[in-house]
Amino acid sequence: MSDVEYPIKGACQCGGVTYELLAPPAMVVACHCRECQKLSTSAFSITAMVDADSIRFSGEMQEWSRPAESGNISAAKFCPCCGNRLYHFNPDEPEKIKLKPSTLSDTRIINPTAHVWVSEKQDWYQIPEGVKVFEKQP
């Protein structure tokens, strides 16, 4: 979005972890996998793909990880106080951050251009026309 000004501040629910997003994300994706449904307690989770050097975090975070279907590790950073997830990452690709953009103070950038793992999508949700769709992880 051209009217969004960077940096955009972000924070967890309690404010114990804060950050600044310095540049626009490469893309914003809606993931419909069962794990993201658990995470979001909704039909899908939104992720903004950003370069690690375009974001600055402050505050203590905890880490949790699980194996992904691909064999990679899906790791997450979250606030130890309120439990709010801030981002996911693959430890083998630390330069890529999968930011949870609903933690931003300005959420206008949340406009998914791709939907992934639609093979596990809730039947009642209709994907908007004009976005890329992937059965699993592209």
mmCIF file with all atom_site columns, N, CA, C and O in Angstrom, residues 47-79:
data_model
loop_
_atom_site.group_PDB
_atom_site.id
_atom_site.type_symbol
_atom_site.label_atom_id
_atom_site.label_alt_id
_atom_site.label_comp_id
_atom_site.label_asym_id
_atom_site.label_entity_id
_atom_site.label_seq_id
_atom_site.pdbx_PDB_ins_code
_atom_site.Cartn_x
_atom_site.Cartn_y
_atom_site.Cartn_z
_atom_site.occupancy
_atom_site.B_iso_or_equiv
_atom_site.pdbx_formal_charge
_atom_site.auth_seq_id
_atom_site.auth_comp_id
_atom_site.auth_asym_id
_atom_site.auth_atom_id
_atom_site.pdbx_PDB_model_num
ATOM 1   N N  . THR A 1 47 ? 0.275  -14.428 7.560  1.00 0.00 ? 47 THR A N  1
ATOM 2   C CA . THR A 1 47 ? 1.718  -14.279 7.710  1.00 0.00 ? 47 THR A CA 1
ATOM 3   C C  . THR A 1 47 ? 2.240  -13.268 6.696  1.00 0.00 ? 47 THR A C  1
ATOM 4   O O  . THR A 1 47 ? 1.872  -13.326 5.524  1.00 0.00 ? 47 THR A O  1
ATOM 5   N N  . ALA A 1 48 ? 3.083  -12.356 7.170  1.00 0.00 ? 48 ALA A N  1
ATOM 6   C CA . ALA A 1 48 ? 3.770  -11.399 6.283  1.00 0.00 ? 48 ALA A CA 1
ATOM 7   C C  . ALA A 1 48 ? 5.220  -11.831 6.181  1.00 0.00 ? 48 ALA A C  1
ATOM 8   O O  . ALA A 1 48 ? 5.921  -11.946 7.186  1.00 0.00 ? 48 ALA A O  1
ATOM 9   N N  . MET A 1 49 ? 5.656  -12.116 4.964  1.00 0.00 ? 49 MET A N  1
ATOM 10  C CA . MET A 1 49 ? 7.024  -12.556 4.732  1.00 0.00 ? 49 MET A CA 1
ATOM 11  C C  . MET A 1 49 ? 7.941  -11.334 4.668  1.00 0.00 ? 49 MET A C  1
ATOM 12  O O  . MET A 1 49 ? 7.764  -10.480 3.787  1.00 0.00 ? 49 MET A O  1
ATOM 13  N N  . VAL A 1 50 ? 8.889  -11.244 5.616  1.00 0.00 ? 50 VAL A N  1
ATOM 14  C CA . VAL A 1 50 ? 9.790  -10.088 5.673  1.00 0.00 ? 50 VAL A CA 1
ATOM 15  C C  . VAL A 1 50 ? 11.243 -10.557 5.822  1.00 0.00 ? 50 VAL A C  1
ATOM 16  O O  . VAL A 1 50 ? 11.503 -11.654 6.325  1.00 0.00 ? 50 VAL A O  1
ATOM 17  N N  . ASP A 1 51 ? 12.161 -9.722  5.391  1.00 0.00 ? 51 ASP A N  1
ATOM 18  C CA . ASP A 1 51 ? 13.587 -9.987  5.597  1.00 0.00 ? 51 ASP A CA 1
ATOM 19  C C  . ASP A 1 51 ? 13.934 -9.690  7.049  1.00 0.00 ? 51 ASP A C  1
ATOM 20  O O  . ASP A 1 51 ? 13.474 -8.679  7.600  1.00 0.00 ? 51 ASP A O  1
ATOM 21  N N  . ALA A 1 52 ? 14.751 -10.528 7.644  1.00 0.00 ? 52 ALA A N  1
ATOM 22  C CA . ALA A 1 52 ? 15.128 -10.349 9.047  1.00 0.00 ? 52 ALA A CA 1
ATOM 23  C C  . ALA A 1 52 ? 15.794 -8.999  9.301  1.00 0.00 ? 52 ALA A C  1
ATOM 24  O O  . ALA A 1 52 ? 15.628 -8.414  10.369 1.00 0.00 ? 52 ALA A O  1
ATOM 25  N N  . ASP A 1 53 ? 16.515 -8.473  8.307  1.00 0.00 ? 53 ASP A N  1
ATOM 26  C CA . ASP A 1 53 ? 17.176 -7.182  8.523  1.00 0.00 ? 53 ASP A CA 1
ATOM 27  C C  . ASP A 1 53 ? 16.235 -5.994  8.322  1.00 0.00 ? 53 ASP A C  1
ATOM 28  O O  . ASP A 1 53 ? 16.650 -4.846  8.454  1.00 0.00 ? 53 ASP A O  1
ATOM 29  N N  . SER A 1 54 ? 14.956 -6.237  8.033  1.00 0.00 ? 54 SER A N  1
ATOM 30  C CA . SER A 1 54 ? 13.996 -5.137  7.912  1.00 0.00 ? 54 SER A CA 1
ATOM 31  C C  . SER A 1 54 ? 13.049 -5.078  9.108  1.00 0.00 ? 54 SER A C  1
ATOM 32  O O  . SER A 1 54 ? 12.003 -4.439  9.046  1.00 0.00 ? 54 SER A O  1
ATOM 33  N N  . ILE A 1 55 ? 13.453 -5.708  10.203 1.00 0.00 ? 55 ILE A N  1
ATOM 34  C CA . ILE A 1 55 ? 12.630 -5.678  11.409 1.00 0.00 ? 55 ILE A CA 1
ATOM 35  C C  . ILE A 1 55 ? 13.545 -5.662  12.635 1.00 0.00 ? 55 ILE A C  1
ATOM 36  O O  . ILE A 1 55 ? 14.596 -6.301  12.639 1.00 0.00 ? 55 ILE A O  1
ATOM 37  N N  . ARG A 1 56 ? 13.160 -4.851  13.636 1.00 0.00 ? 56 ARG A N  1
ATOM 38  C CA . ARG A 1 56 ? 13.928 -4.736  14.876 1.00 0.00 ? 56 ARG A CA 1
ATOM 39  C C  . ARG A 1 56 ? 13.035 -5.058  16.061 1.00 0.00 ? 56 ARG A C  1
ATOM 40  O O  . ARG A 1 56 ? 12.033 -4.378  16.272 1.00 0.00 ? 56 ARG A O  1
ATOM 41  N N  . PHE A 1 57 ? 13.395 -6.085  16.822 1.00 0.00 ? 57 PHE A N  1
ATOM 42  C CA . PHE A 1 57 ? 12.628 -6.505  17.990 1.00 0.00 ? 57 PHE A CA 1
ATOM 43  C C  . PHE A 1 57 ? 13.287 -6.030  19.270 1.00 0.00 ? 57 PHE A C  1
ATOM 44  O O  . PHE A 1 57 ? 14.513 -5.959  19.354 1.00 0.00 ? 57 PHE A O  1
ATOM 45  N N  . SER A 1 58 ? 12.470 -5.737  20.296 1.00 0.00 ? 58 SER A N  1
ATOM 46  C CA . SER A 1 58 ? 12.946 -5.422  21.642 1.00 0.00 ? 58 SER A CA 1
ATOM 47  C C  . SER A 1 58 ? 12.110 -6.213  22.627 1.00 0.00 ? 58 SER A C  1
ATOM 48  O O  . SER A 1 58 ? 10.894 -6.331  22.465 1.00 0.00 ? 58 SER A O  1
ATOM 49  N N  . GLY A 1 59 ? 12.757 -6.729  23.644 1.00 0.00 ? 59 GLY A N  1
ATOM 50  C CA . GLY A 1 59 ? 12.054 -7.497  24.668 1.00 0.00 ? 59 GLY A CA 1
ATOM 51  C C  . GLY A 1 59 ? 12.403 -8.972  24.584 1.00 0.00 ? 59 GLY A C  1
ATOM 52  O O  . GLY A 1 59 ? 12.887 -9.464  23.568 1.00 0.00 ? 59 GLY A O  1
ATOM 53  N N  . GLU A 1 60 ? 12.168 -9.664  25.669 1.00 0.00 ? 60 GLU A N  1
ATOM 54  C CA . GLU A 1 60 ? 12.489 -11.085 25.761 1.00 0.00 ? 60 GLU A CA 1
ATOM 55  C C  . GLU A 1 60 ? 11.418 -11.924 25.068 1.00 0.00 ? 60 GLU A C  1
ATOM 56  O O  . GLU A 1 60 ? 10.225 -11.674 25.232 1.00 0.00 ? 60 GLU A O  1
ATOM 57  N N  . MET A 1 61 ? 11.873 -12.916 24.293 1.00 0.00 ? 61 MET A N  1
ATOM 58  C CA . MET A 1 61 ? 10.936 -13.839 23.651 1.00 0.00 ? 61 MET A CA 1
ATOM 59  C C  . MET A 1 61 ? 11.335 -15.271 23.976 1.00 0.00 ? 61 MET A C  1
ATOM 60  O O  . MET A 1 61 ? 12.504 -15.565 24.191 1.00 0.00 ? 61 MET A O  1
ATOM 61  N N  . GLN A 1 62 ? 10.356 -16.136 24.011 1.00 0.00 ? 62 GLN A N  1
ATOM 62  C CA . GLN A 1 62 ? 10.567 -17.577 24.148 1.00 0.00 ? 62 GLN A CA 1
ATOM 63  C C  . GLN A 1 62 ? 10.458 -18.193 22.758 1.00 0.00 ? 62 GLN A C  1
ATOM 64  O O  . GLN A 1 62 ? 9.909  -17.576 21.847 1.00 0.00 ? 62 GLN A O  1
ATOM 65  N N  . GLU A 1 63 ? 10.929 -19.429 22.626 1.00 0.00 ? 63 GLU A N  1
ATOM 66  C CA . GLU A 1 63 ? 10.886 -20.116 21.334 1.00 0.00 ? 63 GLU A CA 1
ATOM 67  C C  . GLU A 1 63 ? 10.224 -21.478 21.494 1.00 0.00 ? 63 GLU A C  1
ATOM 68  O O  . GLU A 1 63 ? 10.393 -22.156 22.504 1.00 0.00 ? 63 GLU A O  1
ATOM 69  N N  . TRP A 1 64 ? 9.472  -21.855 20.465 1.00 0.00 ? 64 TRP A N  1
ATOM 70  C CA . TRP A 1 64 ? 8.841  -23.176 20.381 1.00 0.00 ? 64 TRP A CA 1
ATOM 71  C C  . TRP A 1 64 ? 9.012  -23.655 18.952 1.00 0.00 ? 64 TRP A C  1
ATOM 72  O O  . TRP A 1 64 ? 9.019  -22.838 18.024 1.00 0.00 ? 64 TRP A O  1
ATOM 73  N N  . SER A 1 65 ? 9.154  -24.966 18.752 1.00 0.00 ? 65 SER A N  1
ATOM 74  C CA . SER A 1 65 ? 9.300  -25.468 17.388 1.00 0.00 ? 65 SER A CA 1
ATOM 75  C C  . SER A 1 65 ? 8.671  -26.844 17.246 1.00 0.00 ? 65 SER A C  1
ATOM 76  O O  . SER A 1 65 ? 8.433  -27.541 18.237 1.00 0.00 ? 65 SER A O  1
ATOM 77  N N  . ARG A 1 66 ? 8.412  -27.183 15.984 1.00 0.00 ? 66 ARG A N  1
ATOM 78  C CA . ARG A 1 66 ? 7.863  -28.495 15.640 1.00 0.00 ? 66 ARG A CA 1
ATOM 79  C C  . ARG A 1 66 ? 8.359  -28.850 14.251 1.00 0.00 ? 66 ARG A C  1
ATOM 80  O O  . ARG A 1 66 ? 8.688  -27.972 13.451 1.00 0.00 ? 66 ARG A O  1
ATOM 81  N N  . PRO A 1 67 ? 8.396  -30.147 13.922 1.00 0.00 ? 67 PRO A N  1
ATOM 82  C CA . PRO A 1 67 ? 8.759  -30.532 12.558 1.00 0.00 ? 67 PRO A CA 1
ATOM 83  C C  . PRO A 1 67 ? 7.602  -30.237 11.599 1.00 0.00 ? 67 PRO A C  1
ATOM 84  O O  . PRO A 1 67 ? 6.438  -30.452 11.938 1.00 0.00 ? 67 PRO A O  1
ATOM 85  N N  . ALA A 1 68 ? 7.948  -29.738 10.421 1.00 0.00 ? 68 ALA A N  1
ATOM 86  C CA . ALA A 1 68 ? 6.950  -29.484 9.377  1.00 0.00 ? 68 ALA A CA 1
ATOM 87  C C  . ALA A 1 68 ? 6.868  -30.706 8.467  1.00 0.00 ? 68 ALA A C  1
ATOM 88  O O  . ALA A 1 68 ? 7.769  -31.555 8.470  1.00 0.00 ? 68 ALA A O  1
ATOM 89  N N  . GLU A 1 69 ? 5.803  -30.776 7.672  1.00 0.00 ? 69 GLU A N  1
ATOM 90  C CA . GLU A 1 69 ? 5.639  -31.900 6.744  1.00 0.00 ? 69 GLU A CA 1
ATOM 91  C C  . GLU A 1 69 ? 6.830  -32.026 5.792  1.00 0.00 ? 69 GLU A C  1
ATOM 92  O O  . GLU A 1 69 ? 7.218  -33.108 5.398  1.00 0.00 ? 69 GLU A O  1
ATOM 93  N N  . SER A 1 70 ? 7.443  -30.889 5.440  1.00 0.00 ? 70 SER A N  1
ATOM 94  C CA . SER A 1 70 ? 8.583  -30.862 4.514  1.00 0.00 ? 70 SER A CA 1
ATOM 95  C C  . SER A 1 70 ? 9.852  -31.461 5.104  1.00 0.00 ? 70 SER A C  1
ATOM 96  O O  . SER A 1 70 ? 10.805 -31.723 4.396  1.00 0.00 ? 70 SER A O  1
ATOM 97  N N  . GLY A 1 71 ? 9.855  -31.639 6.440  1.00 0.00 ? 71 GLY A N  1
ATOM 98  C CA . GLY A 1 71 ? 11.068 -32.075 7.117  1.00 0.00 ? 71 GLY A CA 1
ATOM 99  C C  . GLY A 1 71 ? 11.830 -30.912 7.729  1.00 0.00 ? 71 GLY A C  1
ATOM 100 O O  . GLY A 1 71 ? 12.753 -31.113 8.515  1.00 0.00 ? 71 GLY A O  1
ATOM 101 N N  . ASN A 1 72 ? 11.465 -29.692 7.353  1.00 0.00 ? 72 ASN A N  1
ATOM 102 C CA . ASN A 1 72 ? 12.064 -28.500 7.959  1.00 0.00 ? 72 ASN A CA 1
ATOM 103 C C  . ASN A 1 72 ? 11.529 -28.330 9.378  1.00 0.00 ? 72 ASN A C  1
ATOM 104 O O  . ASN A 1 72 ? 10.568 -28.978 9.774  1.00 0.00 ? 72 ASN A O  1
ATOM 105 N N  . ILE A 1 73 ? 12.125 -27.429 10.107 1.00 0.00 ? 73 ILE A N  1
ATOM 106 C CA . ILE A 1 73 ? 11.636 -27.080 11.435 1.00 0.00 ? 73 ILE A CA 1
ATOM 107 C C  . ILE A 1 73 ? 10.826 -25.792 11.316 1.00 0.00 ? 73 ILE A C  1
ATOM 108 O O  . ILE A 1 73 ? 11.262 -24.829 10.697 1.00 0.00 ? 73 ILE A O  1
ATOM 109 N N  . SER A 1 74 ? 9.637  -25.803 11.890 1.00 0.00 ? 74 SER A N  1
ATOM 110 C CA . SER A 1 74 ? 8.812  -24.602 11.982 1.00 0.00 ? 74 SER A CA 1
ATOM 111 C C  . SER A 1 74 ? 8.955  -24.095 13.413 1.00 0.00 ? 74 SER A C  1
ATOM 112 O O  . SER A 1 74 ? 8.445  -24.713 14.346 1.00 0.00 ? 74 SER A O  1
ATOM 113 N N  . ALA A 1 75 ? 9.678  -22.996 13.570 1.00 0.00 ? 75 ALA A N  1
ATOM 114 C CA . ALA A 1 75 ? 9.924  -22.428 14.890 1.00 0.00 ? 75 ALA A CA 1
ATOM 115 C C  . ALA A 1 75 ? 9.120  -21.145 15.051 1.00 0.00 ? 75 ALA A C  1
ATOM 116 O O  . ALA A 1 75 ? 8.793  -20.487 14.064 1.00 0.00 ? 75 ALA A O  1
ATOM 117 N N  . ALA A 1 76 ? 8.805  -20.819 16.293 1.00 0.00 ? 76 ALA A N  1
ATOM 118 C CA . ALA A 1 76 ? 8.025  -19.621 16.581 1.00 0.00 ? 76 ALA A CA 1
ATOM 119 C C  . ALA A 1 76 ? 8.652  -18.876 17.745 1.00 0.00 ? 76 ALA A C  1
ATOM 120 O O  . ALA A 1 76 ? 9.196  -19.477 18.668 1.00 0.00 ? 76 ALA A O  1
ATOM 121 N N  . LYS A 1 77 ? 8.554  -17.556 17.690 1.00 0.00 ? 77 LYS A N  1
ATOM 122 C CA . LYS A 1 77 ? 8.960  -16.697 18.802 1.00 0.00 ? 77 LYS A CA 1
ATOM 123 C C  . LYS A 1 77 ? 7.692  -16.066 19.371 1.00 0.00 ? 77 LYS A C  1
ATOM 124 O O  . LYS A 1 77 ? 6.817  -15.617 18.622 1.00 0.00 ? 77 LYS A O  1
ATOM 125 N N  . PHE A 1 78 ? 7.618  -16.032 20.703 1.00 0.00 ? 78 PHE A N  1
ATOM 126 C CA . PHE A 1 78 ? 6.421  -15.505 21.354 1.00 0.00 ? 78 PHE A CA 1
ATOM 127 C C  . PHE A 1 78 ? 6.786  -14.827 22.665 1.00 0.00 ? 78 PHE A C  1
ATOM 128 O O  . PHE A 1 78 ? 7.865  -15.048 23.220 1.00 0.00 ? 78 PHE A O  1
ATOM 129 N N  . CYS A 1 79 ? 5.867  -13.997 23.150 1.00 0.00 ? 79 CYS A N  1
ATOM 130 C CA . CYS A 1 79 ? 6.066  -13.295 24.416 1.00 0.00 ? 79 CYS A CA 1
ATOM 131 C C  . CYS A 1 79 ? 5.863  -14.284 25.566 1.00 0.00 ? 79 CYS A C  1
ATOM 132 O O  . CYS A 1 79 ? 4.831  -14.951 25.626 1.00 0.00 ? 79 CYS A O  1
#
